[in-house]
Amino acid sequence: MFFKQRASADGTLSYFYGCGGKGFAVAVDVVAGDEDWFLEEAQKAAVAISFVIDTHIHADHLSGGRALAERVGAPYCMHESDVDLVQFAIRGLHDGEVLETGNVVTQVLYTPGHTLDSLCLLVSDRRRSADPWFALTGDTLFVGGVGRPDLGGTPEEMAEKLFDSLHQKLLTLPDDLEIFPGHAAGSVCGAGLSGKPSSTLGFEKRWDPYLTMEREAFVRSLTTDVPEKPADMARMVAINLGKAA
């Protein structure tokens, strides 16, 4: 298995991983302008990009996912709820779906709260174990924080959904699971984000303040301590939906 994390200046984190032995790869949360990097990495590893995934409709940056998918002839994947929202063809992913790329397996977790379409991805390397080795947590769970709840629906409603996604999905997983979020410090997609670009679920359970809060305190904290919305958010969302150029 190979795994690469790519960081942007604004704290956005993208991922490229797969099975080198079988020649398959997955690209996740590609930032516009980074498509060539993924192509170069695929060539170095002698792999084909089988799936391009966005963990949600991004509001803080322009996605390069659709452009990369078109260049390599791979499906562009997002949660199935986005099928009727975007103005282009996608492969809708559903909760529990498994994507196979050789010895590397990706399981989809539907984790709404940051947005209504938010996904996390559980990744296993069958050569080591059938159990998940790490999770790409998108903007659901960060190192030291969680996703902001004010980008779709009412903040209170979305914070409730995020609490359930965390406690019913992610926090039930093993403590030794590595987590790799969609952003680190410098991003406006959450408050209190660490500059460290990875962690373990057990460490975050102990030290991420949001994960030890009861529901009422969690909702109150998330809806009163919200960063400024991303600059030019409406335009970026419209472009990522295919509704503007």
mmCIF file of C-alpha atoms in Angstrom:
data_model
loop_
_atom_site.group_PDB
_atom_site.id
_atom_site.type_symbol
_atom_site.label_atom_id
_atom_site.label_comp_id
_atom_site.label_asym_id
_atom_site.label_seq_id
_atom_site.Cartn_x
_atom_site.Cartn_y
_atom_site.Cartn_z
ATOM 1 C CA MET A 1 0.000 0.000 0.000
ATOM 2 C CA PHE A 2 1.095 3.583 -0.612
ATOM 3 C CA PHE A 3 -0.278 6.721 1.015
ATOM 4 C CA LYS A 4 0.437 10.407 0.412
ATOM 5 C CA GLN A 5 -0.957 13.524 2.030
ATOM 6 C CA ARG A 6 -0.770 16.848 0.170
ATOM 7 C CA ALA A 7 -1.106 20.133 2.067
ATOM 8 C CA SER A 8 -2.163 23.500 0.630
ATOM 9 C CA ALA A 9 -1.180 26.892 2.036
ATOM 10 C CA ASP A 10 -4.690 27.465 3.470
ATOM 11 C CA GLY A 11 -4.593 24.270 5.562
ATOM 12 C CA THR A 12 -6.517 22.104 3.091
ATOM 13 C CA LEU A 13 -5.354 18.466 3.017
ATOM 14 C CA SER A 14 -5.754 16.105 0.044
ATOM 15 C CA TYR A 15 -4.957 12.392 -0.185
ATOM 16 C CA PHE A 16 -3.645 9.858 -2.666
ATOM 17 C CA TYR A 17 -3.468 6.188 -1.732
ATOM 18 C CA GLY A 18 -3.898 2.736 -3.180
ATOM 19 C CA CYS A 19 -2.453 -0.638 -3.989
ATOM 20 C CA GLY A 20 0.881 -0.434 -5.771
ATOM 21 C CA GLY A 21 1.037 -4.181 -6.316
ATOM 22 C CA LYS A 22 -2.266 -4.337 -8.176
ATOM 23 C CA GLY A 23 -1.932 -0.879 -9.740
ATOM 24 C CA PHE A 24 -5.016 0.941 -8.398
ATOM 25 C CA ALA A 25 -5.359 4.272 -6.594
ATOM 26 C CA VAL A 26 -7.861 6.677 -5.031
ATOM 27 C CA ALA A 27 -7.631 10.497 -5.013
ATOM 28 C CA VAL A 28 -9.541 12.351 -2.289
ATOM 29 C CA ASP A 29 -10.414 16.052 -1.932
ATOM 30 C CA VAL A 30 -8.324 17.233 -4.858
ATOM 31 C CA VAL A 31 -7.777 21.007 -4.905
ATOM 32 C CA ALA A 32 -8.134 22.793 -8.248
ATOM 33 C CA GLY A 33 -4.688 23.290 -9.736
ATOM 34 C CA ASP A 34 -3.268 20.140 -8.130
ATOM 35 C CA GLU A 35 -4.451 17.744 -10.818
ATOM 36 C CA ASP A 36 -0.990 17.441 -12.386
ATOM 37 C CA TRP A 37 0.507 16.446 -9.029
ATOM 38 C CA PHE A 38 -1.881 13.497 -8.791
ATOM 39 C CA LEU A 39 -1.115 12.468 -12.348
ATOM 40 C CA GLU A 40 2.609 12.629 -11.667
ATOM 41 C CA GLU A 41 2.277 10.602 -8.476
ATOM 42 C CA ALA A 42 0.183 7.995 -10.296
ATOM 43 C CA GLN A 43 2.853 7.717 -12.964
ATOM 44 C CA LYS A 44 5.616 7.349 -10.365
ATOM 45 C CA ALA A 45 3.696 4.567 -8.606
ATOM 46 C CA ALA A 46 2.626 2.931 -11.885
ATOM 47 C CA VAL A 47 -1.017 2.955 -10.856
ATOM 48 C CA ALA A 48 -4.332 3.920 -12.437
ATOM 49 C CA ILE A 49 -6.616 6.299 -10.554
ATOM 50 C CA SER A 50 -9.783 4.244 -10.098
ATOM 51 C CA PHE A 51 -11.862 6.664 -8.019
ATOM 52 C CA VAL A 52 -11.805 10.416 -7.405
ATOM 53 C CA ILE A 53 -13.757 11.338 -4.263
ATOM 54 C CA ASP A 54 -14.819 14.598 -2.659
ATOM 55 C CA THR A 55 -15.869 14.150 0.955
ATOM 56 C CA HIS A 56 -18.449 16.948 0.525
ATOM 57 C CA ILE A 57 -19.246 20.013 -1.579
ATOM 58 C CA HIS A 58 -16.419 22.327 -0.581
ATOM 59 C CA ALA A 59 -17.153 25.919 0.396
ATOM 60 C CA ASP A 60 -13.634 27.183 1.107
ATOM 61 C CA HIS A 61 -11.796 26.229 -2.079
ATOM 62 C CA LEU A 62 -12.376 25.139 -5.656
ATOM 63 C CA SER A 63 -12.377 21.391 -6.164
ATOM 64 C CA GLY A 64 -10.181 19.754 -8.781
ATOM 65 C CA GLY A 65 -11.955 16.437 -8.386
ATOM 66 C CA ARG A 66 -14.152 16.608 -11.466
ATOM 67 C CA ALA A 67 -11.314 17.815 -13.686
ATOM 68 C CA LEU A 68 -8.998 15.040 -12.498
ATOM 69 C CA ALA A 69 -11.694 12.389 -12.931
ATOM 70 C CA GLU A 70 -12.295 13.536 -16.501
ATOM 71 C CA ARG A 71 -8.589 13.458 -17.308
ATOM 72 C CA VAL A 72 -8.106 9.883 -16.089
ATOM 73 C CA GLY A 73 -11.520 8.487 -17.063
ATOM 74 C CA ALA A 74 -12.441 7.593 -13.485
ATOM 75 C CA PRO A 75 -15.798 8.104 -11.734
ATOM 76 C CA TYR A 76 -16.121 11.323 -9.771
ATOM 77 C CA CYS A 77 -17.684 10.301 -6.464
ATOM 78 C CA MET A 78 -19.635 12.153 -3.788
ATOM 79 C CA HIS A 79 -22.478 11.232 -1.459
ATOM 80 C CA GLU A 80 -25.605 10.080 -3.257
ATOM 81 C CA SER A 81 -27.555 13.108 -2.006
ATOM 82 C CA ASP A 82 -25.458 15.246 -4.355
ATOM 83 C CA VAL A 83 -26.685 13.481 -7.499
ATOM 84 C CA ASP A 84 -29.634 15.875 -7.835
ATOM 85 C CA LEU A 85 -27.673 18.962 -6.750
ATOM 86 C CA VAL A 86 -24.712 19.025 -9.107
ATOM 87 C CA GLN A 87 -24.921 19.893 -12.794
ATOM 88 C CA PHE A 88 -22.723 17.019 -13.993
ATOM 89 C CA ALA A 89 -22.564 13.261 -13.693
ATOM 90 C CA ILE A 90 -21.218 11.753 -10.470
ATOM 91 C CA ARG A 91 -21.164 8.331 -8.888
ATOM 92 C CA GLY A 92 -23.279 8.640 -5.750
ATOM 93 C CA LEU A 93 -21.802 6.831 -2.777
ATOM 94 C CA HIS A 94 -24.002 5.360 -0.063
ATOM 95 C CA ASP A 95 -23.373 4.611 3.587
ATOM 96 C CA GLY A 96 -21.508 1.337 4.033
ATOM 97 C CA GLU A 97 -20.494 1.019 0.379
ATOM 98 C CA VAL A 98 -17.102 -0.600 -0.218
ATOM 99 C CA LEU A 99 -14.735 0.456 -3.011
ATOM 100 C CA GLU A 100 -12.105 -2.127 -3.921
ATOM 101 C CA THR A 101 -8.734 -1.153 -5.369
ATOM 102 C CA GLY A 102 -6.609 -4.281 -5.275
ATOM 103 C CA ASN A 103 -5.544 -5.097 -1.720
ATOM 104 C CA VAL A 104 -6.740 -1.702 -0.507
ATOM 105 C CA VAL A 105 -10.380 -1.344 0.467
ATOM 106 C CA THR A 106 -12.302 1.868 1.189
ATOM 107 C CA GLN A 107 -15.565 1.831 3.151
ATOM 108 C CA VAL A 108 -17.871 4.842 2.937
ATOM 109 C CA LEU A 109 -19.329 6.333 6.115
ATOM 110 C CA TYR A 110 -22.103 8.899 5.773
ATOM 111 C CA THR A 111 -21.454 11.524 8.457
ATOM 112 C CA PRO A 112 -23.663 14.605 7.947
ATOM 113 C CA GLY A 113 -23.226 17.648 10.151
ATOM 114 C CA HIS A 114 -20.566 19.877 8.651
ATOM 115 C CA THR A 115 -22.637 19.646 5.479
ATOM 116 C CA LEU A 116 -25.593 17.450 4.585
ATOM 117 C CA ASP A 117 -23.438 15.386 2.204
ATOM 118 C CA SER A 118 -20.355 14.855 4.378
ATOM 119 C CA LEU A 119 -18.498 11.553 4.111
ATOM 120 C CA CYS A 120 -15.661 9.851 5.951
ATOM 121 C CA LEU A 121 -13.628 7.019 4.420
ATOM 122 C CA LEU A 122 -12.368 3.947 6.306
ATOM 123 C CA VAL A 123 -9.351 2.409 4.588
ATOM 124 C CA SER A 124 -7.972 -1.115 5.033
ATOM 125 C CA ASP A 125 -4.930 -2.868 3.610
ATOM 126 C CA ARG A 126 -5.907 -6.529 3.292
ATOM 127 C CA ARG A 127 -2.260 -7.576 3.215
ATOM 128 C CA ARG A 128 -2.074 -6.457 6.843
ATOM 129 C CA SER A 129 -5.614 -6.863 8.159
ATOM 130 C CA ALA A 130 -9.255 -6.652 7.177
ATOM 131 C CA ASP A 131 -9.679 -4.083 9.950
ATOM 132 C CA PRO A 132 -9.465 -0.408 8.977
ATOM 133 C CA TRP A 133 -5.977 1.067 9.300
ATOM 134 C CA PHE A 134 -6.951 4.712 9.013
ATOM 135 C CA ALA A 135 -9.875 7.039 8.344
ATOM 136 C CA LEU A 136 -10.021 10.100 6.135
ATOM 137 C CA THR A 137 -12.379 12.207 8.230
ATOM 138 C CA GLY A 138 -13.022 15.069 5.807
ATOM 139 C CA ASP A 139 -14.476 18.069 7.629
ATOM 140 C CA THR A 140 -16.326 15.938 10.182
ATOM 141 C CA LEU A 141 -13.473 15.428 12.645
ATOM 142 C CA PHE A 142 -10.263 17.450 12.761
ATOM 143 C CA VAL A 143 -7.195 17.156 14.958
ATOM 144 C CA GLY A 144 -8.296 19.230 17.946
ATOM 145 C CA GLY A 145 -11.668 20.236 16.528
ATOM 146 C CA VAL A 146 -14.749 19.347 14.523
ATOM 147 C CA GLY A 147 -16.436 20.782 11.454
ATOM 148 C CA ARG A 148 -18.394 24.010 11.563
ATOM 149 C CA PRO A 149 -22.195 23.478 11.371
ATOM 150 C CA ASP A 150 -23.393 26.573 9.516
ATOM 151 C CA LEU A 151 -22.876 25.665 5.842
ATOM 152 C CA GLY A 152 -26.223 23.920 5.235
ATOM 153 C CA GLY A 153 -29.479 23.869 7.210
ATOM 154 C CA THR A 154 -29.743 25.752 10.496
ATOM 155 C CA PRO A 155 -26.580 25.666 12.641
ATOM 156 C CA GLU A 156 -28.446 24.045 15.535
ATOM 157 C CA GLU A 157 -29.886 21.298 13.331
ATOM 158 C CA MET A 158 -26.523 20.625 11.708
ATOM 159 C CA ALA A 159 -24.695 20.574 15.047
ATOM 160 C CA GLU A 160 -27.167 17.922 16.231
ATOM 161 C CA LYS A 161 -26.439 15.865 13.121
ATOM 162 C CA LEU A 162 -22.698 16.271 13.618
ATOM 163 C CA PHE A 163 -22.955 15.112 17.231
ATOM 164 C CA ASP A 164 -24.782 11.971 16.079
ATOM 165 C CA SER A 165 -22.312 11.318 13.256
ATOM 166 C CA LEU A 166 -19.413 11.546 15.675
ATOM 167 C CA HIS A 167 -20.919 9.468 18.463
ATOM 168 C CA GLN A 168 -22.776 6.893 16.388
ATOM 169 C CA LYS A 169 -20.185 6.418 13.632
ATOM 170 C CA LEU A 170 -16.636 7.616 14.284
ATOM 171 C CA LEU A 171 -16.291 7.327 18.055
ATOM 172 C CA THR A 172 -17.434 3.692 17.991
ATOM 173 C CA LEU A 173 -14.298 2.755 16.016
ATOM 174 C CA PRO A 174 -11.076 1.429 17.614
ATOM 175 C CA ASP A 175 -8.905 3.892 19.522
ATOM 176 C CA ASP A 176 -5.796 2.948 17.539
ATOM 177 C CA LEU A 177 -7.388 4.008 14.258
ATOM 178 C CA GLU A 178 -5.329 6.745 12.604
ATOM 179 C CA ILE A 179 -7.282 9.782 11.432
ATOM 180 C CA PHE A 180 -6.370 12.129 8.595
ATOM 181 C CA PRO A 181 -8.660 15.185 8.339
ATOM 182 C CA GLY A 182 -9.551 17.432 5.433
ATOM 183 C CA HIS A 183 -7.951 20.495 7.023
ATOM 184 C CA ALA A 184 -5.326 21.548 9.546
ATOM 185 C CA ALA A 185 -4.573 24.917 11.163
ATOM 186 C CA GLY A 186 -5.155 27.843 8.837
ATOM 187 C CA SER A 187 -8.555 26.650 7.654
ATOM 188 C CA VAL A 188 -11.841 28.392 8.442
ATOM 189 C CA CYS A 189 -13.795 25.112 8.289
ATOM 190 C CA GLY A 190 -13.579 24.603 12.043
ATOM 191 C CA ALA A 191 -12.361 26.201 15.273
ATOM 192 C CA GLY A 192 -9.285 25.184 17.248
ATOM 193 C CA LEU A 193 -7.656 23.092 14.526
ATOM 194 C CA SER A 194 -4.178 21.775 15.264
ATOM 195 C CA GLY A 195 -1.256 22.249 12.909
ATOM 196 C CA LYS A 196 -0.576 18.521 13.217
ATOM 197 C CA PRO A 197 -2.054 16.865 10.112
ATOM 198 C CA SER A 198 -2.956 13.501 11.683
ATOM 199 C CA SER A 199 -3.800 11.853 14.978
ATOM 200 C CA THR A 200 -5.405 8.735 16.394
ATOM 201 C CA LEU A 201 -9.010 8.383 17.413
ATOM 202 C CA GLY A 202 -7.990 7.496 20.981
ATOM 203 C CA PHE A 203 -5.888 10.641 21.364
ATOM 204 C CA GLU A 204 -8.709 12.811 20.034
ATOM 205 C CA LYS A 205 -11.197 11.156 22.388
ATOM 206 C CA ARG A 206 -8.998 12.269 25.270
ATOM 207 C CA TRP A 207 -7.946 15.724 24.134
ATOM 208 C CA ASP A 208 -10.365 17.105 21.523
ATOM 209 C CA PRO A 209 -12.653 19.201 23.774
ATOM 210 C CA TYR A 210 -15.685 18.749 21.529
ATOM 211 C CA LEU A 211 -15.647 14.970 21.857
ATOM 212 C CA THR A 212 -16.174 14.970 25.628
ATOM 213 C CA MET A 213 -19.111 17.413 25.593
ATOM 214 C CA GLU A 214 -22.673 16.343 26.197
ATOM 215 C CA ARG A 215 -25.087 17.041 23.349
ATOM 216 C CA GLU A 216 -26.476 20.341 24.674
ATOM 217 C CA ALA A 217 -23.029 21.795 25.405
ATOM 218 C CA PHE A 218 -21.724 20.581 22.042
ATOM 219 C CA VAL A 219 -24.521 22.289 20.113
ATOM 220 C CA ARG A 220 -24.218 25.481 22.148
ATOM 221 C CA SER A 221 -20.453 25.647 21.700
ATOM 222 C CA LEU A 222 -20.530 24.978 17.948
ATOM 223 C CA THR A 223 -23.239 27.536 17.279
ATOM 224 C CA THR A 224 -21.643 30.334 19.326
ATOM 225 C CA ASP A 225 -17.962 29.798 18.429
ATOM 226 C CA VAL A 226 -18.187 29.816 14.629
ATOM 227 C CA PRO A 227 -15.383 31.314 12.497
ATOM 228 C CA GLU A 228 -16.135 33.822 9.758
ATOM 229 C CA LYS A 229 -17.526 32.157 6.651
ATOM 230 C CA PRO A 230 -15.004 31.513 3.882
ATOM 231 C CA ALA A 231 -14.399 34.480 1.618
ATOM 232 C CA ASP A 232 -16.260 34.212 -1.688
ATOM 233 C CA MET A 233 -18.066 31.134 -0.370
ATOM 234 C CA ALA A 234 -21.181 31.444 -2.532
ATOM 235 C CA ARG A 235 -19.135 31.643 -5.736
ATOM 236 C CA MET A 236 -16.954 28.674 -4.821
ATOM 237 C CA VAL A 237 -19.957 26.518 -3.913
ATOM 238 C CA ALA A 238 -21.680 27.465 -7.182
ATOM 239 C CA ILE A 239 -18.599 26.496 -9.199
ATOM 240 C CA ASN A 240 -18.177 23.229 -7.278
ATOM 241 C CA LEU A 241 -21.831 22.430 -8.033
ATOM 242 C CA GLY A 242 -21.308 23.154 -11.722
ATOM 243 C CA LYS A 243 -23.721 26.109 -11.590
ATOM 244 C CA ALA A 244 -21.111 28.746 -12.413
ATOM 245 C CA ALA A 245 -17.808 28.917 -14.274
#
